[in-house]
Coordinates of C-alpha atoms and ligand atoms in Angstrom, one line a residue:
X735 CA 0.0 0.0 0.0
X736 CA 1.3 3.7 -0.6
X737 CA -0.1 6.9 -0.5
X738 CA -3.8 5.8 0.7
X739 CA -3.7 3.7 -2.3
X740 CA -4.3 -0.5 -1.9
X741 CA -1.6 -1.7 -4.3
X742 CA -3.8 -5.3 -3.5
X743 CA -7.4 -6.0 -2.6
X744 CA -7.2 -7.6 0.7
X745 CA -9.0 -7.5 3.8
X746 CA -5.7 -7.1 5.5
X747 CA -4.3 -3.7 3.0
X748 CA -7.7 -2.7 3.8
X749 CA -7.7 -2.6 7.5
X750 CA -4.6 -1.5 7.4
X751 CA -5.3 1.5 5.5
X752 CA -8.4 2.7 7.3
X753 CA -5.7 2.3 11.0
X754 CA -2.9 5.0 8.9
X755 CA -5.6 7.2 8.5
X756 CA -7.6 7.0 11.9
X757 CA -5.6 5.3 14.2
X758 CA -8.3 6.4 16.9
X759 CA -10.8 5.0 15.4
X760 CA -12.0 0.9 17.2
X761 CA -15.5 1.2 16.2
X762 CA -15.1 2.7 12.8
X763 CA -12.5 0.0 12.5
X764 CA -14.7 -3.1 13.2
X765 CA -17.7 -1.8 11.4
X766 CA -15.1 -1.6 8.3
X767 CA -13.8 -4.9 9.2
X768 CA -17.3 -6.6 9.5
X769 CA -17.9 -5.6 6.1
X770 CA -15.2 -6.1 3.9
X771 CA -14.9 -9.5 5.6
X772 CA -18.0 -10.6 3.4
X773 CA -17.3 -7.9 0.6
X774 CA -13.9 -8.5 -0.7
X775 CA -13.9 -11.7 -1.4
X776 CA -16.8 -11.2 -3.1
X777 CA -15.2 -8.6 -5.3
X778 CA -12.0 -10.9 -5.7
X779 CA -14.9 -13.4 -7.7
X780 CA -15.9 -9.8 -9.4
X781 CA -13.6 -8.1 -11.5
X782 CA -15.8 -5.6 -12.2
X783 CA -15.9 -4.3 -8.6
X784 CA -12.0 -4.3 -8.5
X785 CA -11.2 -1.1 -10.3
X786 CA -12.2 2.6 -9.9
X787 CA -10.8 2.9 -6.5
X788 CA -14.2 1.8 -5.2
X789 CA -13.0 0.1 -1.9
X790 CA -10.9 3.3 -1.2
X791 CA -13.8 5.9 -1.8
X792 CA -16.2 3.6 0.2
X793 CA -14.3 3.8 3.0
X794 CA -13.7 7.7 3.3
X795 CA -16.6 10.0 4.0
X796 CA -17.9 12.6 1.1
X797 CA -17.9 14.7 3.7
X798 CA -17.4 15.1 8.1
X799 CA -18.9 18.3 10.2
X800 CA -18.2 18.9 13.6
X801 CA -19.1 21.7 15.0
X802 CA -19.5 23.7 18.8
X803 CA -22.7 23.7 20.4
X804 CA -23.2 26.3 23.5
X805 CA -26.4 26.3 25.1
X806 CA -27.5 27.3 28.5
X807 CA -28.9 25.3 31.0
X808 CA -31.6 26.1 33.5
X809 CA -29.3 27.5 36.5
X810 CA -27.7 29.9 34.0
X811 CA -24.9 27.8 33.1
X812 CA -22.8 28.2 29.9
X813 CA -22.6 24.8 28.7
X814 CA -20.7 23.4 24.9
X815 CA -21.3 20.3 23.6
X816 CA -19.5 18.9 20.6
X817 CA -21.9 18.4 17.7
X818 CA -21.3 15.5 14.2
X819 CA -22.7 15.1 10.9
X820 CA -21.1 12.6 8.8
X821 CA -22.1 13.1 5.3
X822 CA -20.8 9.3 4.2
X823 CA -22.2 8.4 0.9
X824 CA -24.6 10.1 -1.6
X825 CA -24.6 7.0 -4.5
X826 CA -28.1 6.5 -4.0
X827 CA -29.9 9.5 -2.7
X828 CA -30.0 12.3 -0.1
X829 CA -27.8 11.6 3.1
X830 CA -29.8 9.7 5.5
X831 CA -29.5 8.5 8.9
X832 CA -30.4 9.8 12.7
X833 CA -28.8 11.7 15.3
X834 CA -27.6 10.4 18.7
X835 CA -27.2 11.9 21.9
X836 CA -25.3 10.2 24.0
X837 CA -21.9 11.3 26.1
X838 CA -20.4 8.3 24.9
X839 CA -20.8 10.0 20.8
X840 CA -17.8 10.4 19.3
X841 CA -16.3 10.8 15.9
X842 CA -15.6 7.1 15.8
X843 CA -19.0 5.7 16.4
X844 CA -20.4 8.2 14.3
X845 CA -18.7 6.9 11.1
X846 CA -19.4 3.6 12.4
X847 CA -22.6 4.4 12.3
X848 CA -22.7 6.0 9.1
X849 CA -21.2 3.7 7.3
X850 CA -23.3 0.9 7.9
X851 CA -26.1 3.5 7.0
X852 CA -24.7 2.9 3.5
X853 CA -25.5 -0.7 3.4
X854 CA -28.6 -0.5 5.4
X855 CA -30.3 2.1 3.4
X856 CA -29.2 0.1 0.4
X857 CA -31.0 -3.0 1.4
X858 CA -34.0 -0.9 1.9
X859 CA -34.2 -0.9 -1.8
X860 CA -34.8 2.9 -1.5
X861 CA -33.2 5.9 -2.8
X862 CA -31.4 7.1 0.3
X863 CA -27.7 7.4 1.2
X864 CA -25.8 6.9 4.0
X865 CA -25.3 9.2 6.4
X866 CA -25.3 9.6 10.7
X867 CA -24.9 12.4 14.0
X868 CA -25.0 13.1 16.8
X869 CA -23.8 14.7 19.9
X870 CA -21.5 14.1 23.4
X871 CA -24.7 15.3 25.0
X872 CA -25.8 13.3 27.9
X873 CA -29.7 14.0 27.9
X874 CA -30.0 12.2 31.2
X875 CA -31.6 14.9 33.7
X876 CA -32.5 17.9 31.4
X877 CA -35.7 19.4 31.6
X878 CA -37.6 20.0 27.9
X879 CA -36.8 23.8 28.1
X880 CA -32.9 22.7 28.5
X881 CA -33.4 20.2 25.6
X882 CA -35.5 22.6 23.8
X883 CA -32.6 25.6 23.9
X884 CA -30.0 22.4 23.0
X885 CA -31.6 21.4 19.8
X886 CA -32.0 24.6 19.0
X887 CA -28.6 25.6 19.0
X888 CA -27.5 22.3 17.2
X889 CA -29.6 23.0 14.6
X890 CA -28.3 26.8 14.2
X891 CA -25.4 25.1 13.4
X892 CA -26.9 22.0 11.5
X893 CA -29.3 23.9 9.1
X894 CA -26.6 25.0 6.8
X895 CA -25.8 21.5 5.6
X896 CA -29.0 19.6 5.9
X897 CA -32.4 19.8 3.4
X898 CA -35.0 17.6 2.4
X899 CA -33.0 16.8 -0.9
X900 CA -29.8 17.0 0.7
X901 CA -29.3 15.5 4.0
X902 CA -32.3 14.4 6.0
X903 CA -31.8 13.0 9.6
X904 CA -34.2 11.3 12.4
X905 CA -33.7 10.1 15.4
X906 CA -31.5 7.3 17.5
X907 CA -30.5 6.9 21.0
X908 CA -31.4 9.7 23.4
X909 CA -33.1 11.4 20.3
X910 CA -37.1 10.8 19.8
X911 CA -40.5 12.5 18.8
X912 CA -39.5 15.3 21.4
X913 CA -36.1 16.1 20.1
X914 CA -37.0 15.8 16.6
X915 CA -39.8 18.6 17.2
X916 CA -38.0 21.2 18.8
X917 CA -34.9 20.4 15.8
X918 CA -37.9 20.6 12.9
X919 CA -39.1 24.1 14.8
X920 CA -35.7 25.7 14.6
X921 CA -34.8 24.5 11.2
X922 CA -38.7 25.9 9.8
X923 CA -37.5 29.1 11.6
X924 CA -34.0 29.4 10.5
X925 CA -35.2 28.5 6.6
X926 CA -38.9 30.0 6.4
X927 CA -39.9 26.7 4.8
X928 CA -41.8 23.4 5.8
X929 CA -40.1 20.6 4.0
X930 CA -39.5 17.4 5.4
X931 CA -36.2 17.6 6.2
X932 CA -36.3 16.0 9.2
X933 CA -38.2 12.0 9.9
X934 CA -39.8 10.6 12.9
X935 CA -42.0 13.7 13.1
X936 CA -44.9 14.0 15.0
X937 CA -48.1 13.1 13.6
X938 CA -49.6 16.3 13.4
X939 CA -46.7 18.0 11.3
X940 CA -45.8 15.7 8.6
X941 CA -45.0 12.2 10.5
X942 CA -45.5 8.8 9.5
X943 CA -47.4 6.2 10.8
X944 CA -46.0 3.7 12.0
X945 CA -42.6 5.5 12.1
X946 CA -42.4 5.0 15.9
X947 CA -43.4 1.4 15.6
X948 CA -40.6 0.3 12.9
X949 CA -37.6 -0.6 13.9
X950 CA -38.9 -2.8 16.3
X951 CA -42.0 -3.8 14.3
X952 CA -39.0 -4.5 11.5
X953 CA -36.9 -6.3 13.7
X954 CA -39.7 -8.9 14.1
X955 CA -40.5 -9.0 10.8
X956 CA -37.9 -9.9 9.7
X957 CA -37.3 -13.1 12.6
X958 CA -40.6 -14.1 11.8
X959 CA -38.7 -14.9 8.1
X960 CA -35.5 -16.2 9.4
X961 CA -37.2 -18.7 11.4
X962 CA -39.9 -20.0 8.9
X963 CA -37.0 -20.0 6.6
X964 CA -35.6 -22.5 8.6
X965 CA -38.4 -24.6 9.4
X966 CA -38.8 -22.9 13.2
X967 CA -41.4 -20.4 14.6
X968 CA -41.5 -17.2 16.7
X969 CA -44.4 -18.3 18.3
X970 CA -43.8 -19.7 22.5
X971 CA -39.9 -18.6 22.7
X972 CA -38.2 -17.4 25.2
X973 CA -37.3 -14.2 24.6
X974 CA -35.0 -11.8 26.0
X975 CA -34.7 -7.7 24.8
X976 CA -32.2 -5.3 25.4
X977 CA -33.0 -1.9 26.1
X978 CA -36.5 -0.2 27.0
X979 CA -35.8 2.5 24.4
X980 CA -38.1 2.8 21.2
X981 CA -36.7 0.2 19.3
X982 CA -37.0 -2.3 22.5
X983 CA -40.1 -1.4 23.3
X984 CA -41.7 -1.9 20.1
X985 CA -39.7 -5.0 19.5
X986 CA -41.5 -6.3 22.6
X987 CA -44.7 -5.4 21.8
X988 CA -45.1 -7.2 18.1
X989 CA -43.0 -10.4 20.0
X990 CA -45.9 -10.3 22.6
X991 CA -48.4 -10.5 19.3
X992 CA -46.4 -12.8 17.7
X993 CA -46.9 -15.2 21.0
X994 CA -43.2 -14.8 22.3
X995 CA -42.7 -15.0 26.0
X996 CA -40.3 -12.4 26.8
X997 CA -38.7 -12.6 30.5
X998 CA -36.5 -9.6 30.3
X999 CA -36.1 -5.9 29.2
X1000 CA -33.1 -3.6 30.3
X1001 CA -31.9 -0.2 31.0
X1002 CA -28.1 1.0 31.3
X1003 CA -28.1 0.3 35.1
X1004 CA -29.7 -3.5 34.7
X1005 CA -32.2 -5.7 33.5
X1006 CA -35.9 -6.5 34.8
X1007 CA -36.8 -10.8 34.7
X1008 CA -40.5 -11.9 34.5
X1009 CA -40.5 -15.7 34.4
X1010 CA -44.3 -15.6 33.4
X1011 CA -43.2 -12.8 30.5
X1012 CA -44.5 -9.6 30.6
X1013 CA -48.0 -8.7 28.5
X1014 CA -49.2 -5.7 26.9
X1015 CA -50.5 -4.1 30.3
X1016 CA -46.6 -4.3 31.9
X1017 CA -45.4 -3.6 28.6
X1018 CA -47.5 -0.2 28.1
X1019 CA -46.2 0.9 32.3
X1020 CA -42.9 0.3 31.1
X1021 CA -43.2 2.6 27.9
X1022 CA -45.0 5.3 30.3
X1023 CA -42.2 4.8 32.8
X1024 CA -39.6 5.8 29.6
X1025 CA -41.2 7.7 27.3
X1026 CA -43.0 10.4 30.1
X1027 CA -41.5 9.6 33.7
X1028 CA -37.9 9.3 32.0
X1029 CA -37.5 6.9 34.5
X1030 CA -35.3 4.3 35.9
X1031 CA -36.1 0.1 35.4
X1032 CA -35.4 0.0 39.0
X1033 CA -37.6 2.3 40.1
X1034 CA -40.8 -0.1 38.4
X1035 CA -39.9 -3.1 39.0
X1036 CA -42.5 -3.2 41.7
X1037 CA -44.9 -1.9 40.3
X1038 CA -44.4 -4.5 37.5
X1039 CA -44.2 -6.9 40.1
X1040 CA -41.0 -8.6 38.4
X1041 CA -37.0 -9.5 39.7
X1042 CA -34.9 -6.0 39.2
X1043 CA -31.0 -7.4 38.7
X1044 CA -28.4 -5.0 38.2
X1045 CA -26.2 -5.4 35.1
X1046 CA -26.6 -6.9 31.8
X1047 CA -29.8 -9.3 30.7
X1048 CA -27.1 -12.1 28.5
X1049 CA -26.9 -14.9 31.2
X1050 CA -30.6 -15.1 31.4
X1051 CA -32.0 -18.0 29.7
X1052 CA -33.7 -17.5 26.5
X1053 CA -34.0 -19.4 22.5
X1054 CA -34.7 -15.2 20.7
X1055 CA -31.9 -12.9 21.9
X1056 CA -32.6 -8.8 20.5
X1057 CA -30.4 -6.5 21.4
X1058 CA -31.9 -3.0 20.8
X1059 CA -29.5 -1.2 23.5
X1060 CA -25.8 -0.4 22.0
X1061 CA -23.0 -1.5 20.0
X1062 CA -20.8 -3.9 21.6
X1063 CA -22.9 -5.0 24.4
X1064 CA -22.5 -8.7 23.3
X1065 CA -18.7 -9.7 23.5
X1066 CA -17.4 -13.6 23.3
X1067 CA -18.5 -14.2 26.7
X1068 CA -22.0 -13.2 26.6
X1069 CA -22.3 -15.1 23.2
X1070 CA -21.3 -18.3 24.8
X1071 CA -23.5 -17.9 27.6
X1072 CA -26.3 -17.6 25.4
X1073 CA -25.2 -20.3 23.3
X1074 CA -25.0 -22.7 26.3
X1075 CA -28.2 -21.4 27.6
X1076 CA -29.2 -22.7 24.2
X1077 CA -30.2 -19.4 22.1
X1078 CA -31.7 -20.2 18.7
X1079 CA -31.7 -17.2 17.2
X1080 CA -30.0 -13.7 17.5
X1081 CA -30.8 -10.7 15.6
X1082 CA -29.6 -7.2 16.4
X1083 CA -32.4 -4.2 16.8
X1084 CA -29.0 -2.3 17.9
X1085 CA -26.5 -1.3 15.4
X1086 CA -23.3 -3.6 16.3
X1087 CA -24.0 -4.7 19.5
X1088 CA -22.2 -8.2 18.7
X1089 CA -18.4 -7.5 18.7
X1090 CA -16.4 -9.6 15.8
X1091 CA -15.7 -12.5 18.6
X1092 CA -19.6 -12.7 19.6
X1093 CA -20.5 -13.1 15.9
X1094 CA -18.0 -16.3 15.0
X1095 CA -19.2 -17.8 18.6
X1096 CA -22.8 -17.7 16.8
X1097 CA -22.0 -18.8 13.3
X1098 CA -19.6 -21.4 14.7
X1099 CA -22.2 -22.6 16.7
X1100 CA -25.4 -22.8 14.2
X1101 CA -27.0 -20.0 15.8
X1102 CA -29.2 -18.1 13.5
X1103 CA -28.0 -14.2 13.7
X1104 CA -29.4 -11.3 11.9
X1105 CA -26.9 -8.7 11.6
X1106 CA -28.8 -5.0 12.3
X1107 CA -28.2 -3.7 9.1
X1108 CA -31.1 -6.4 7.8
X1109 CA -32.8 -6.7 10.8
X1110 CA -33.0 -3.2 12.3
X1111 CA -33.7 -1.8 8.6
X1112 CA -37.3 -1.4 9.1
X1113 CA -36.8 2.4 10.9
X1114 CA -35.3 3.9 8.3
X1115 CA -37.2 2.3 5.6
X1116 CA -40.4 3.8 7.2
X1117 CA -38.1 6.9 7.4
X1118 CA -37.7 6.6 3.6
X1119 CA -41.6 6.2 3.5
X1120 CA -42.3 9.8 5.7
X1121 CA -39.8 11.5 2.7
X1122 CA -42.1 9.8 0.0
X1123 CA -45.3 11.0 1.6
X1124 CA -43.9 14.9 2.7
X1125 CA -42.9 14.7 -1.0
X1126 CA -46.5 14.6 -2.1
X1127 CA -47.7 15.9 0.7
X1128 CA -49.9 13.0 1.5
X1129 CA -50.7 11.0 4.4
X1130 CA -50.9 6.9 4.3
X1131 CA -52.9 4.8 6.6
X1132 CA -51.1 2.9 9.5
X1133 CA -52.4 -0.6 7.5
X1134 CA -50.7 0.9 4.1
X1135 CA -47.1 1.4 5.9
X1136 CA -47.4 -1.3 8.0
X1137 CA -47.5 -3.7 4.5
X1138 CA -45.1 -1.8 2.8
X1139 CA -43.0 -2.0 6.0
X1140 CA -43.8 -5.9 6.0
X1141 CA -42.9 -6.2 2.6
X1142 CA -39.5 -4.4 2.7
X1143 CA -38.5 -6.7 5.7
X1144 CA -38.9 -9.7 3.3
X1145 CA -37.3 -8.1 0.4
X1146 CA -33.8 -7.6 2.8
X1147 CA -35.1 -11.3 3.9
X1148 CA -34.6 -12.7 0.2
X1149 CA -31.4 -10.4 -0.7
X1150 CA -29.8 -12.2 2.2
X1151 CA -31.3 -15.6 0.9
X1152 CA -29.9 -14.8 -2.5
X1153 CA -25.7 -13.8 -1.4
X1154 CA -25.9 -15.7 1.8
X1155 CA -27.9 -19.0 1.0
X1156 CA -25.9 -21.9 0.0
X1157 CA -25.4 -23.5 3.1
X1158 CA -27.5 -25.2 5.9
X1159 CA -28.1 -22.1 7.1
X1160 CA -28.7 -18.8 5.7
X1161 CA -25.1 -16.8 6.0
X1162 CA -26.7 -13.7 6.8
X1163 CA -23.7 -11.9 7.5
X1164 CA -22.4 -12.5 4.0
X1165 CA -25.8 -11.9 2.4
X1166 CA -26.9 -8.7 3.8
X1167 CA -23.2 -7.2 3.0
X1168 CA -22.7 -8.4 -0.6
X1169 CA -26.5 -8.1 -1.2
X1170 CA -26.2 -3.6 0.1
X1171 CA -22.7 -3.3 -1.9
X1172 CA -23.9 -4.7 -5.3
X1173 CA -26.4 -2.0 -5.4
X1174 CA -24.1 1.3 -3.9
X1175 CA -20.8 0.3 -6.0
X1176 CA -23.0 0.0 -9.1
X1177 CA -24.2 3.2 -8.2
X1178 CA -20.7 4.7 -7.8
X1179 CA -19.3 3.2 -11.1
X1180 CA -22.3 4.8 -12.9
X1181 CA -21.2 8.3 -11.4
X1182 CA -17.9 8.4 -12.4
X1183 CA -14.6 9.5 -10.2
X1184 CA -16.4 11.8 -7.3
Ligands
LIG797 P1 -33.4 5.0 22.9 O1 -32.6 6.1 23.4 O2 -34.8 5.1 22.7 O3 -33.1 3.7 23.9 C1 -31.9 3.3 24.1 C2 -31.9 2.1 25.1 O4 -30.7 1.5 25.2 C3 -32.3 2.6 26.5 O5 -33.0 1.7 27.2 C4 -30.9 2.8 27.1 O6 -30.8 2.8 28.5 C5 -30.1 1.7 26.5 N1 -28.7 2.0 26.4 C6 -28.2 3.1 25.7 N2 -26.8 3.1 25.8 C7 -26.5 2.1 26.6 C8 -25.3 1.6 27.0 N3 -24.1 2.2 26.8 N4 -25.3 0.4 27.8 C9 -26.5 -0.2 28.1 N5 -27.7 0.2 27.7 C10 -27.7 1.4 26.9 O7 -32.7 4.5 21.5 P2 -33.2 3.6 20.4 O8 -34.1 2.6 20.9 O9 -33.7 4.5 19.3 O10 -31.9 2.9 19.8 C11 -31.4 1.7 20.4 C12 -30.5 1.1 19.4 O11 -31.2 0.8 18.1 C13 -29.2 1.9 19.0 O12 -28.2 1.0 18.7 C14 -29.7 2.6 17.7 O13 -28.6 2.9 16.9 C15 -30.5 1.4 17.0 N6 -31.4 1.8 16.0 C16 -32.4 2.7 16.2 C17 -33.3 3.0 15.3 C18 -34.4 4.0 15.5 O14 -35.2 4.2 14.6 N7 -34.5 4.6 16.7 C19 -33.2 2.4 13.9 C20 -32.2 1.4 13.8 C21 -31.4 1.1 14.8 P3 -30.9 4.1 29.4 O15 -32.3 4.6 29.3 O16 -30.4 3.7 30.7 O17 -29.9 5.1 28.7
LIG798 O1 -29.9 3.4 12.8 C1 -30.9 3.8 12.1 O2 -31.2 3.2 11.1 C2 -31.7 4.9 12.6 N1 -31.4 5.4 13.7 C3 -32.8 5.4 11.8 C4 -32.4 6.3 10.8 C5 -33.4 7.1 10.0 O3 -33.0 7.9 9.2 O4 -34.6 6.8 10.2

């Protein structure tokens, strides 16, 4: 290698490349890695994909903001926050991707997180791009006029490089319908226009059905395939969830319909266990408890009259592991825990919350595993959707997204059949990865050198 340049295509040049550049960089790193693992020897069986520098410009953003964000909170303090947009790829549409804020944000995770966007968003089968943001914001404490006056001042910032045909982000951790109003007010203000440049709106101003359902909805969606696929069903496993967040909760909620039995849900601080599984009436306390109270797990478990246990949910018992949480809250030893406790299946509502070691454990071991950019698709496909239906100002029933939504889920469900089905067992990992490059390098040969 010299000068940034692969003199080879190998996953090895390749990794190597992406550590001279950003030495700083773990997350970004493995979310690379993860890919080109499937992708290049895929393009070693592809001559066409070896030229044109592809693998080099995939791998380096179009374009990175960071910018300051000063806000005041409500004793009067002066506080600055560090604000990201990673503009990643624009092959096959606008930039697109949510925001996160979360103290942990940095610029590594969000290029992590951007890049697998690309894929994602490809296997959507939609005309959207890659892209991802955030902040080192902790929201944990703030009152809405402190969140108000922060997204405010992000999006002074923001406004300049987003629009409805250029750049068009949502939501993600610490970032919901709240946040995504009070960023949508200030970027109407700052512009004098009502476009949707934002999704995961409210309903009343240009949101989507079904929007706040999706990832989770998705998620199950597309288990519900993996498992007839091979022979199995959804219906009477055990079923443990990460998180309480939106993409956990909604995850629990079509399980429950889909006659799951889940035992536990977590938080950051630990995990709630309900050997009878929890039902729609516990389920709906513990969204209350999150979405308004901004509460604690602990601080319900009472009232939901399960077990409270601090730490991570991984050595309970269960066949249907989710994650919906974070990236790399699954290492080698949780895997094997799960595998001994004698998981079936594993799909990720989280992006990358199985670590490399985590995801051989699970192949190795015949475990079923949906990697999240298949399985947690369904958000920003419904995304995709809200853009579609600000576009011509329209408004779909909740039963019209909900089948497209469906319908999406099994498309990414046959991609993955197609580049990852030869074997026993679907290769998911391969599939989704070669399946969401075809499409974005094709893209990217058609455009020429930019
Ligand atoms: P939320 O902020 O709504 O919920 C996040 C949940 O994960 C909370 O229960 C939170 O606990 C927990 N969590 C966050 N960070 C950690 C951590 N470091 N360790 C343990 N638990 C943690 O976020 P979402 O539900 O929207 O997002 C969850 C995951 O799903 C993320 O990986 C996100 O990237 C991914 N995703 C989200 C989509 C969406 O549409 N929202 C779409 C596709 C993927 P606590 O309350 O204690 O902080
Ligand atoms: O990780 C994700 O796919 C999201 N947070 C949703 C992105 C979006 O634009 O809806």
């Amino acid at each position: 290698m010299k000068e940034n340049r692969l003199t080879s295509i190998s996953l090895e040049d390749v990794l190597t490349l992406v550590k001279q550049r950003d030495p700083d960089q773990p997350e970004f790193l493995q979310a690379v890695h993860e890919v080109m693992e499937s992708v290049i020897p895929f393009v070693l069986e592809t001559p066409r994909y070896q030229r044109k520098g592809l693998i080099e410009r995939l791998i380096e953003p179009e374009r990175m903001l960071i910018f300051r964000v000063p806000w005041e909170d409500d004793e009067g303090n002066y506080r600055v926050n560090r604000g990201y947009r990673v503009q990643f790829s624009s092959a096959l549409g606008p930039y697109k991707g949510g925001l996160r804020f979360h103290p942990s944000v940095n610029l590594s995770i969000v290029k992590f997180l951007a890049f697998e966007q690309i894929f994602k968003n490809s296997l959507t089968g939609l005309p959207l791009g890659g892209g991802k943001g955030g902040s080192d914001l902790n929201p944990k404490g703030l009152s809405d006029g402190e969140m108000m006056r922060f997204c405010q001042s992000f999006m002074n910032e923001l406004f300049r490089n987003i629009s409805s045909d250029k750049d068009v982000p949502a939501g993600d951790i610490g970032v919901g319908e709240r946040e995504v109003g009070f960023m949508f007010g200030q970027y109407k203000r700052l512009t004098a226009e009502f476009t949707g440049v934002l999704t995961g709106k409210g309903l009343s101003y240009g949101g989507s059905k079904v929007r706040m359902q999706s990832t989770g909805y998705g998620l199950l969606y597309f288990v519900d395939e993996m498992l007839k696929h091979h022979g199995q069903s959804i219906s009477g496993l055990r079923t443990v969830i990460s998180g309480s967040g939106n993409v956990a909760q909604f995850a629990c909620q079509k399980a429950l319909d889909l006659g799951a039995r889940v035992v536990a849900m977590s938080d950051s601080d630990g995990f709630i266990y309900d050997e009878e599984g929890l039902n729609e009436e516990k389920l709906n306390l513990i969204i209350e408890l999150k979405n308004e109270r901004r509460g604690r797990l602990s601080e319900a478990a009472e009232e939901l009259g399960c077990e409270y246990h601090e730490g991570s949910p991984w050595s309970v018992p269960c066949e249907l592991a989710l994650p919906c949480a974070t990236q790399n809250e699954i290492g080698e030893n949780e895997a094997k825990a799960l595998v001994q406790n004698g998981v079936v299946c594993v799909a990720e509502g989280a992006n990358m919350p199985c670590n490399d070691k985590a995801i051989h454990t699970f192949r190795d071991s015949g475990v079923l595993y949906g990697p999240g950019k298949a399985s947690n698709a369904g958000g920003v496909a419904v995304s995709g959707l809200e853009m579609s239906q600000n576009s011509e100002r329209l408004s779909w029933s909740f039963e019209d997204v909900d089948e497209k939504l469906i319908h999406i889920m099994k498309g990414i469900h046959n991609k993955c059949v197609d580049y990852g089905g030869s074997g026993k067992r679907v290769d998911y990992v391969r599939g989704s990865n070669v399946a969401g490059f075809i499409k974005v390098a094709d893209a990217m040969i058609a455009q020429g050198h930019v």
